[in-house]
PDB file of C-alpha atoms in Angstrom:
ATOM      1  CA  UNK A   9     107.332  92.681 108.712  1.00 62.00           C
ATOM      2  CA  UNK A  10     105.073  90.896 111.084  1.00 75.00           C
ATOM      3  CA  UNK A  11     102.427  92.836 112.746  1.00 90.00           C
ATOM      4  CA  UNK A  12     101.177  93.149 116.615  1.00 94.00           C
ATOM      5  CA  UNK A  13     100.630  89.713 117.370  1.00 95.00           C
ATOM      6  CA  UNK A  14      98.295  88.926 120.521  1.00 96.00           C
ATOM      7  CA  UNK A  15      97.485  85.522 122.092  1.00 95.00           C
ATOM      8  CA  UNK A  16      95.569  83.617 122.994  1.00 97.00           C
ATOM      9  CA  UNK A  17      92.850  84.641 120.265  1.00 94.00           C
ATOM     10  CA  UNK A  18      90.226  83.441 122.465  1.00 95.00           C
ATOM     11  CA  UNK A  19      90.034  82.451 126.290  1.00 97.00           C
ATOM     12  CA  UNK A  20      86.673  81.639 127.928  1.00 97.00           C
ATOM     13  CA  UNK A  21      87.350  81.350 132.033  1.00 97.00           C
ATOM     14  CA  UNK A  22      84.992  81.394 135.159  1.00 97.00           C
ATOM     15  CA  UNK A  23      84.484  83.841 137.385  1.00 97.00           C
ATOM     16  CA  UNK A  24      87.437  84.036 140.091  1.00 97.00           C
ATOM     17  CA  UNK A  25      90.359  82.384 137.534  1.00 97.00           C
ATOM     18  CA  UNK A  26      93.272  84.372 136.377  1.00 97.00           C
ATOM     19  CA  UNK A  27      94.059  85.072 132.731  1.00 98.00           C
ATOM     20  CA  UNK A  28      97.415  86.439 131.148  1.00 98.00           C
ATOM     21  CA  UNK A  29      97.087  88.273 127.447  1.00 98.00           C
ATOM     22  CA  UNK A  30     100.309  88.667 125.353  1.00 98.00           C
ATOM     23  CA  UNK A  31     101.004  91.227 123.240  1.00 97.00           C
ATOM     24  CA  UNK A  32     104.068  91.194 121.027  1.00 97.00           C
ATOM     25  CA  UNK A  33     104.632  94.479 119.207  1.00 95.00           C
ATOM     26  CA  UNK A  34     106.169  95.467 116.114  1.00 93.00           C
ATOM     27  CA  UNK A  35     110.156  95.014 116.538  1.00 92.00           C
ATOM     28  CA  UNK A  36     111.445  98.629 117.304  1.00 89.00           C
ATOM     29  CA  UNK A  37     108.255  99.771 118.571  1.00 91.00           C
ATOM     30  CA  UNK A  38     108.482 101.865 122.213  1.00 90.00           C
ATOM     31  CA  UNK A  39     105.028 102.892 122.544  1.00 91.00           C
ATOM     32  CA  UNK A  40     102.901  99.982 123.375  1.00 94.00           C
ATOM     33  CA  UNK A  41      99.069 100.458 124.233  1.00 94.00           C
ATOM     34  CA  UNK A  42      96.107  98.291 125.469  1.00 96.00           C
ATOM     35  CA  UNK A  43      92.564  99.145 124.961  1.00 96.00           C
ATOM     36  CA  UNK A  44      89.463  97.029 125.925  1.00 96.00           C
ATOM     37  CA  UNK A  45      86.035  96.894 123.674  1.00 93.00           C
ATOM     38  CA  UNK A  46      83.388  95.536 126.255  1.00 91.00           C
ATOM     39  CA  UNK A  47      80.360  94.267 123.873  1.00 82.00           C
ATOM     40  CA  UNK A  48      78.527  97.241 121.859  1.00 78.00           C
ATOM     41  CA  UNK A  49      80.427  99.755 123.418  1.00 85.00           C
ATOM     42  CA  UNK A  50      83.619 101.854 122.601  1.00 87.00           C
ATOM     43  CA  UNK A  51      87.073 100.849 122.636  1.00 91.00           C
ATOM     44  CA  UNK A  52      88.720 102.213 126.168  1.00 93.00           C
ATOM     45  CA  UNK A  53      91.849 103.254 126.528  1.00 92.00           C
ATOM     46  CA  UNK A  54      93.596 101.076 129.480  1.00 95.00           C
ATOM     47  CA  UNK A  55      97.575 101.896 129.551  1.00 94.00           C
ATOM     48  CA  UNK A  56     100.315 103.094 127.631  1.00 93.00           C
ATOM     49  CA  UNK A  57     103.976 101.940 127.991  1.00 94.00           C
ATOM     50  CA  UNK A  58     106.830 103.879 126.295  1.00 92.00           C
ATOM     51  CA  UNK A  59     109.156 100.907 126.591  1.00 93.00           C
ATOM     52  CA  UNK A  60     109.208  99.186 129.594  1.00 94.00           C
ATOM     53  CA  UNK A  61     108.014 102.437 131.306  1.00 94.00           C
ATOM     54  CA  UNK A  62     104.451 102.931 132.223  1.00 94.00           C
ATOM     55  CA  UNK A  63     103.051 106.464 130.500  1.00 91.00           C
ATOM     56  CA  UNK A  64      99.421 106.281 131.236  1.00 91.00           C
ATOM     57  CA  UNK A  65      97.651 103.674 133.537  1.00 93.00           C
ATOM     58  CA  UNK A  66      94.685 105.851 133.752  1.00 91.00           C
ATOM     59  CA  UNK A  67      92.327 103.605 132.148  1.00 92.00           C
ATOM     60  CA  UNK A  68      93.063 100.934 134.217  1.00 95.00           C
ATOM     61  CA  UNK A  69      89.742 100.040 135.495  1.00 92.00           C
ATOM     62  CA  UNK A  70      90.804  98.164 138.879  1.00 92.00           C
ATOM     63  CA  UNK A  71      94.046  96.728 140.658  1.00 94.00           C
ATOM     64  CA  UNK A  72      92.464  93.610 139.396  1.00 97.00           C
ATOM     65  CA  UNK A  73      94.308  94.192 135.850  1.00 97.00           C
ATOM     66  CA  UNK A  74      97.942  93.871 136.182  1.00 97.00           C
ATOM     67  CA  UNK A  75      99.887  95.325 132.973  1.00 97.00           C
ATOM     68  CA  UNK A  76     103.969  94.495 132.731  1.00 97.00           C
ATOM     69  CA  UNK A  77     106.232  95.207 129.892  1.00 96.00           C
ATOM     70  CA  UNK A  78     109.699  93.729 131.147  1.00 85.00           C
ATOM     71  CA  UNK A  79     112.597  94.483 128.629  1.00 88.00           C
ATOM     72  CA  UNK A  80     110.314  96.868 127.101  1.00 85.00           C
ATOM     73  CA  UNK A  81     109.744  93.883 124.382  1.00 92.00           C
ATOM     74  CA  UNK A  82     106.197  92.128 124.809  1.00 96.00           C
ATOM     75  CA  UNK A  83     103.743  92.778 127.209  1.00 98.00           C
ATOM     76  CA  UNK A  84     101.107  90.571 129.636  1.00 98.00           C
ATOM     77  CA  UNK A  85      98.272  91.621 130.905  1.00 98.00           C
ATOM     78  CA  UNK A  86      97.173  89.548 133.582  1.00 98.00           C
ATOM     79  CA  UNK A  87      93.544  89.582 135.116  1.00 97.00           C
ATOM     80  CA  UNK A  88      93.154  88.231 138.736  1.00 97.00           C
ATOM     81  CA  UNK A  89      90.158  87.386 139.362  1.00 97.00           C
ATOM     82  CA  UNK A  90      88.632  87.721 136.926  1.00 97.00           C
ATOM     83  CA  UNK A  91      84.727  88.944 137.086  1.00 96.00           C
ATOM     84  CA  UNK A  92      81.575  88.670 134.438  1.00 96.00           C
ATOM     85  CA  UNK A  93      82.161  92.666 133.425  1.00 95.00           C
ATOM     86  CA  UNK A  94      85.792  91.770 132.099  1.00 96.00           C
ATOM     87  CA  UNK A  95      83.991  90.076 129.288  1.00 96.00           C
ATOM     88  CA  UNK A  96      85.023  91.930 126.036  1.00 95.00           C
ATOM     89  CA  UNK A  97      88.231  92.020 123.393  1.00 95.00           C
ATOM     90  CA  UNK A  98      91.050  93.313 124.493  1.00 97.00           C
ATOM     91  CA  UNK A  99      93.239  95.379 121.935  1.00 95.00           C
ATOM     92  CA  UNK A 100      96.737  95.864 121.737  1.00 95.00           C
ATOM     93  CA  UNK A 101      98.816  98.247 119.561  1.00 93.00           C
ATOM     94  CA  UNK A 102     102.022  99.467 119.351  1.00 91.00           C
ATOM     95  CA  UNK A 103     103.379 102.640 117.287  1.00 87.00           C
ATOM     96  CA  UNK A 104     106.906 104.015 116.408  1.00 81.00           C
ATOM     97  CA  UNK A 105     106.189 107.468 117.325  1.00 74.00           C
ATOM     98  CA  UNK A 106     103.613 109.056 119.371  1.00 66.00           C
ATOM     99  CA  UNK A 107     100.359 107.873 118.074  1.00 55.00           C
ATOM    100  CA  UNK A 108      99.377 111.273 117.253  1.00 58.00           C
ATOM    101  CA  UNK A 109     101.691 111.444 114.516  1.00 57.00           C
ATOM    102  CA  UNK A 110     100.809 107.880 112.760  1.00 63.00           C
ATOM    103  CA  UNK A 111      97.843 106.155 114.240  1.00 68.00           C
ATOM    104  CA  UNK A 112      98.482 102.589 116.052  1.00 81.00           C
ATOM    105  CA  UNK A 113      99.063  99.133 114.526  1.00 87.00           C
ATOM    106  CA  UNK A 114      96.636  97.138 116.069  1.00 90.00           C
ATOM    107  CA  UNK A 115      96.641  93.536 116.688  1.00 92.00           C
ATOM    108  CA  UNK A 116      93.699  91.272 116.127  1.00 91.00           C
ATOM    109  CA  UNK A 117      92.563  91.103 120.083  1.00 94.00           C
ATOM    110  CA  UNK A 118      91.992  88.805 122.539  1.00 96.00           C
ATOM    111  CA  UNK A 119      88.396  87.633 123.282  1.00 95.00           C
ATOM    112  CA  UNK A 120      88.167  87.020 126.858  1.00 96.00           C
ATOM    113  CA  UNK A 121      84.498  85.472 128.092  1.00 96.00           C
ATOM    114  CA  UNK A 122      84.125  85.147 131.973  1.00 97.00           C
ATOM    115  CA  UNK A 123      81.256  83.126 132.768  1.00 97.00           C
TER     116      UNK A 123
ATOM    117  CA  UNK B   1      86.590 114.597 129.234  1.00 58.00           C
ATOM    118  CA  UNK B   2      86.896 113.737 125.525  1.00 69.00           C
ATOM    119  CA  UNK B   3      83.521 111.862 123.697  1.00 84.00           C
ATOM    120  CA  UNK B   4      83.510 110.806 120.386  1.00 89.00           C
ATOM    121  CA  UNK B   5      79.859 109.541 119.241  1.00 91.00           C
ATOM    122  CA  UNK B   6      78.502 107.400 116.391  1.00 93.00           C
ATOM    123  CA  UNK B   7      75.384 105.900 115.438  1.00 89.00           C
ATOM    124  CA  UNK B   8      75.528 102.019 115.825  1.00 90.00           C
ATOM    125  CA  UNK B   9      74.191 100.660 112.686  1.00 95.00           C
ATOM    126  CA  UNK B  10      73.953 101.647 108.940  1.00 96.00           C
ATOM    127  CA  UNK B  11      72.226  99.784 106.173  1.00 97.00           C
ATOM    128  CA  UNK B  12      72.800 100.359 102.373  1.00 97.00           C
ATOM    129  CA  UNK B  13      72.007  99.025  98.946  1.00 97.00           C
ATOM    130  CA  UNK B  14      75.515  97.702  97.102  1.00 97.00           C
ATOM    131  CA  UNK B  15      76.515 100.038  94.574  1.00 97.00           C
ATOM    132  CA  UNK B  16      75.122 102.994  96.819  1.00 97.00           C
ATOM    133  CA  UNK B  17      77.523 105.419  98.903  1.00 97.00           C
ATOM    134  CA  UNK B  18      77.555 104.765 102.667  1.00 97.00           C
ATOM    135  CA  UNK B  19      77.973 108.087 104.690  1.00 97.00           C
ATOM    136  CA  UNK B  20      78.830 107.071 108.309  1.00 97.00           C
ATOM    137  CA  UNK B  21      78.927 110.042 110.690  1.00 96.00           C
ATOM    138  CA  UNK B  22      80.517 111.230 113.786  1.00 95.00           C
ATOM    139  CA  UNK B  23      80.422 113.886 116.406  1.00 94.00           C
ATOM    140  CA  UNK B  24      83.388 114.678 119.177  1.00 89.00           C
ATOM    141  CA  UNK B  25      83.393 116.976 121.838  1.00 86.00           C
ATOM    142  CA  UNK B  26      86.904 118.230 122.337  1.00 77.00           C
ATOM    143  CA  UNK B  27      88.081 120.765 120.139  1.00 73.00           C
ATOM    144  CA  UNK B  28      91.388 120.128 120.615  1.00 75.00           C
ATOM    145  CA  UNK B  29      91.914 116.799 118.853  1.00 73.00           C
ATOM    146  CA  UNK B  30      94.748 117.183 116.677  1.00 78.00           C
ATOM    147  CA  UNK B  31      94.172 114.247 114.255  1.00 85.00           C
ATOM    148  CA  UNK B  32      90.822 112.553 113.614  1.00 89.00           C
ATOM    149  CA  UNK B  33      90.811 108.638 112.189  1.00 91.00           C
ATOM    150  CA  UNK B  34      88.349 105.781 110.521  1.00 94.00           C
ATOM    151  CA  UNK B  35      89.450 102.724 111.189  1.00 94.00           C
ATOM    152  CA  UNK B  36      87.993  99.490 110.304  1.00 95.00           C
ATOM    153  CA  UNK B  37      87.005  96.119 111.690  1.00 93.00           C
ATOM    154  CA  UNK B  38      86.038  92.858 109.799  1.00 91.00           C
ATOM    155  CA  UNK B  39      84.830  90.211 111.366  1.00 84.00           C
ATOM    156  CA  UNK B  40      87.554  88.440 113.269  1.00 79.00           C
ATOM    157  CA  UNK B  41      90.020  90.525 112.431  1.00 83.00           C
ATOM    158  CA  UNK B  42      91.791  93.760 114.553  1.00 84.00           C
ATOM    159  CA  UNK B  43      91.446  97.511 113.742  1.00 89.00           C
ATOM    160  CA  UNK B  44      92.577  98.621 110.315  1.00 90.00           C
ATOM    161  CA  UNK B  45      93.298 102.335 109.821  1.00 89.00           C
ATOM    162  CA  UNK B  46      91.445 103.210 106.761  1.00 92.00           C
ATOM    163  CA  UNK B  47      92.394 107.303 106.486  1.00 91.00           C
ATOM    164  CA  UNK B  48      92.876 110.235 109.092  1.00 89.00           C
ATOM    165  CA  UNK B  49      92.906 113.668 108.593  1.00 90.00           C
ATOM    166  CA  UNK B  50      94.861 116.717 110.155  1.00 87.00           C
ATOM    167  CA  UNK B  51      92.387 119.296 112.210  1.00 85.00           C
ATOM    168  CA  UNK B  52      93.238 121.993 110.171  1.00 86.00           C
ATOM    169  CA  UNK B  53      91.996 120.116 106.708  1.00 89.00           C
ATOM    170  CA  UNK B  54      88.337 120.183 105.712  1.00 92.00           C
ATOM    171  CA  UNK B  55      88.506 117.530 103.406  1.00 94.00           C
ATOM    172  CA  UNK B  56      90.471 114.286 102.193  1.00 93.00           C
ATOM    173  CA  UNK B  57      89.999 112.064  99.418  1.00 94.00           C
ATOM    174  CA  UNK B  58      91.313 108.871  98.826  1.00 91.00           C
ATOM    175  CA  UNK B  59      89.621 106.559  96.122  1.00 94.00           C
ATOM    176  CA  UNK B  60      86.418 105.327  97.199  1.00 96.00           C
ATOM    177  CA  UNK B  61      86.904 106.972 100.380  1.00 96.00           C
ATOM    178  CA  UNK B  62      85.841 110.671 101.491  1.00 97.00           C
ATOM    179  CA  UNK B  63      86.390 112.534 104.932  1.00 96.00           C
ATOM    180  CA  UNK B  64      84.922 115.369 105.753  1.00 96.00           C
ATOM    181  CA  UNK B  65      85.794 117.563 108.858  1.00 94.00           C
ATOM    182  CA  UNK B  66      83.230 120.316 109.992  1.00 93.00           C
ATOM    183  CA  UNK B  67      85.405 121.923 112.920  1.00 90.00           C
ATOM    184  CA  UNK B  68      82.668 124.548 113.809  1.00 90.00           C
ATOM    185  CA  UNK B  69      80.229 121.329 114.623  1.00 91.00           C
ATOM    186  CA  UNK B  70      82.957 119.088 115.716  1.00 91.00           C
ATOM    187  CA  UNK B  71      80.961 116.441 112.856  1.00 94.00           C
ATOM    188  CA  UNK B  72      83.489 114.355 111.148  1.00 95.00           C
ATOM    189  CA  UNK B  73      81.839 111.850 108.462  1.00 97.00           C
ATOM    190  CA  UNK B  74      83.472 109.086 106.394  1.00 97.00           C
ATOM    191  CA  UNK B  75      81.702 108.615 102.753  1.00 97.00           C
ATOM    192  CA  UNK B  76      82.318 105.346 100.908  1.00 97.00           C
ATOM    193  CA  UNK B  77      81.039 105.639  97.486  1.00 97.00           C
ATOM    194  CA  UNK B  78      80.125 102.615  95.522  1.00 97.00           C
ATOM    195  CA  UNK B  79      79.790 100.487  98.539  1.00 97.00           C
ATOM    196  CA  UNK B  80      80.491  96.800  98.261  1.00 96.00           C
ATOM    197  CA  UNK B  81      80.112  93.501 100.263  1.00 95.00           C
ATOM    198  CA  UNK B  82      83.756  94.028 101.233  1.00 94.00           C
ATOM    199  CA  UNK B  83      83.074  96.899 103.082  1.00 96.00           C
ATOM    200  CA  UNK B  84      80.730  94.927 105.657  1.00 96.00           C
ATOM    201  CA  UNK B  85      82.575  95.906 109.080  1.00 96.00           C
ATOM    202  CA  UNK B  86      82.256  98.148 111.951  1.00 95.00           C
ATOM    203  CA  UNK B  87      83.867 101.415 111.478  1.00 97.00           C
ATOM    204  CA  UNK B  88      85.186 103.668 114.099  1.00 95.00           C
ATOM    205  CA  UNK B  89      85.854 107.178 114.514  1.00 94.00           C
ATOM    206  CA  UNK B  90      88.691 108.051 116.832  1.00 91.00           C
ATOM    207  CA  UNK B  91      90.466 111.385 117.669  1.00 88.00           C
ATOM    208  CA  UNK B  92      93.998 112.078 119.372  1.00 83.00           C
ATOM    209  CA  UNK B  93      94.960 115.191 121.327  1.00 71.00           C
ATOM    210  CA  UNK B  94      98.425 117.056 121.012  1.00 62.00           C
ATOM    211  CA  UNK B  95      98.246 116.645 124.896  1.00 59.00           C
ATOM    212  CA  UNK B  96      98.017 113.127 125.099  1.00 61.00           C
ATOM    213  CA  UNK B  97      99.140 110.081 123.724  1.00 70.00           C
ATOM    214  CA  UNK B  98      95.974 108.163 123.890  1.00 79.00           C
ATOM    215  CA  UNK B  99      93.400 107.950 120.852  1.00 85.00           C
ATOM    216  CA  UNK B 100      89.839 108.294 121.854  1.00 88.00           C
ATOM    217  CA  UNK B 101      86.946 105.938 119.928  1.00 91.00           C
ATOM    218  CA  UNK B 102      83.590 106.142 119.465  1.00 92.00           C
ATOM    219  CA  UNK B 103      81.297 103.044 119.770  1.00 92.00           C
ATOM    220  CA  UNK B 104      81.487 102.178 116.164  1.00 94.00           C
ATOM    221  CA  UNK B 105      79.109 101.710 113.272  1.00 96.00           C
ATOM    222  CA  UNK B 106      78.420  98.460 111.958  1.00 96.00           C
ATOM    223  CA  UNK B 107      77.840  99.220 108.220  1.00 97.00           C
ATOM    224  CA  UNK B 108      75.695  96.306 106.434  1.00 96.00           C
ATOM    225  CA  UNK B 109      75.064  95.933 102.662  1.00 96.00           C
ATOM    226  CA  UNK B 110      71.946  94.635 101.242  1.00 94.00           C
ATOM    227  CA  UNK B 111      71.703  93.335  97.702  1.00 89.00           C
TER     228      UNK B 111
END
């Protein structure tokens, strides 16, 4: 079984540019989550999809971040325009049932550097 | 809101036991987890414990939960160089579908 796949693995962009991160969850996992870890800090929740619907987007920092999951399969997270403070590692995770029962399966993350 | 705290660094000698500590604020947590992140890799679920348990052992790993003090610990027996990683404590709550993570403890092994 393929795991959670994220790409790119690394991205370096200039302030003001746009970047789109992609996550392919484990096939059949309805729940998809985005998290972010800024250097040395805790891993912070961004949002949660159930299929194509946003179940909880309370962690999205501002309207420069847009997440989509068309068709309930893969998800994209777009940052536009990127700012320096957006640098960090963006993790995607998926789960079959609710995460409280099973925990998540995480991808390897996308390391975003805004210069 | 929920908060999970850990010390940032721990250094142990190879072969010794490592104990990584974590405190949390929300007593309604239902599951508590330990995740491991090796360099360049994603987060790997190491073990978890239900909130109605006090201890869980899995090979070299022992998890202790003190609900009164809201304290969780992970003990790694006979620490090896392959155990070098960042260890994240995390809690899940029945009222929410998300998991709250700590800042991670970087474990380094010295010869």
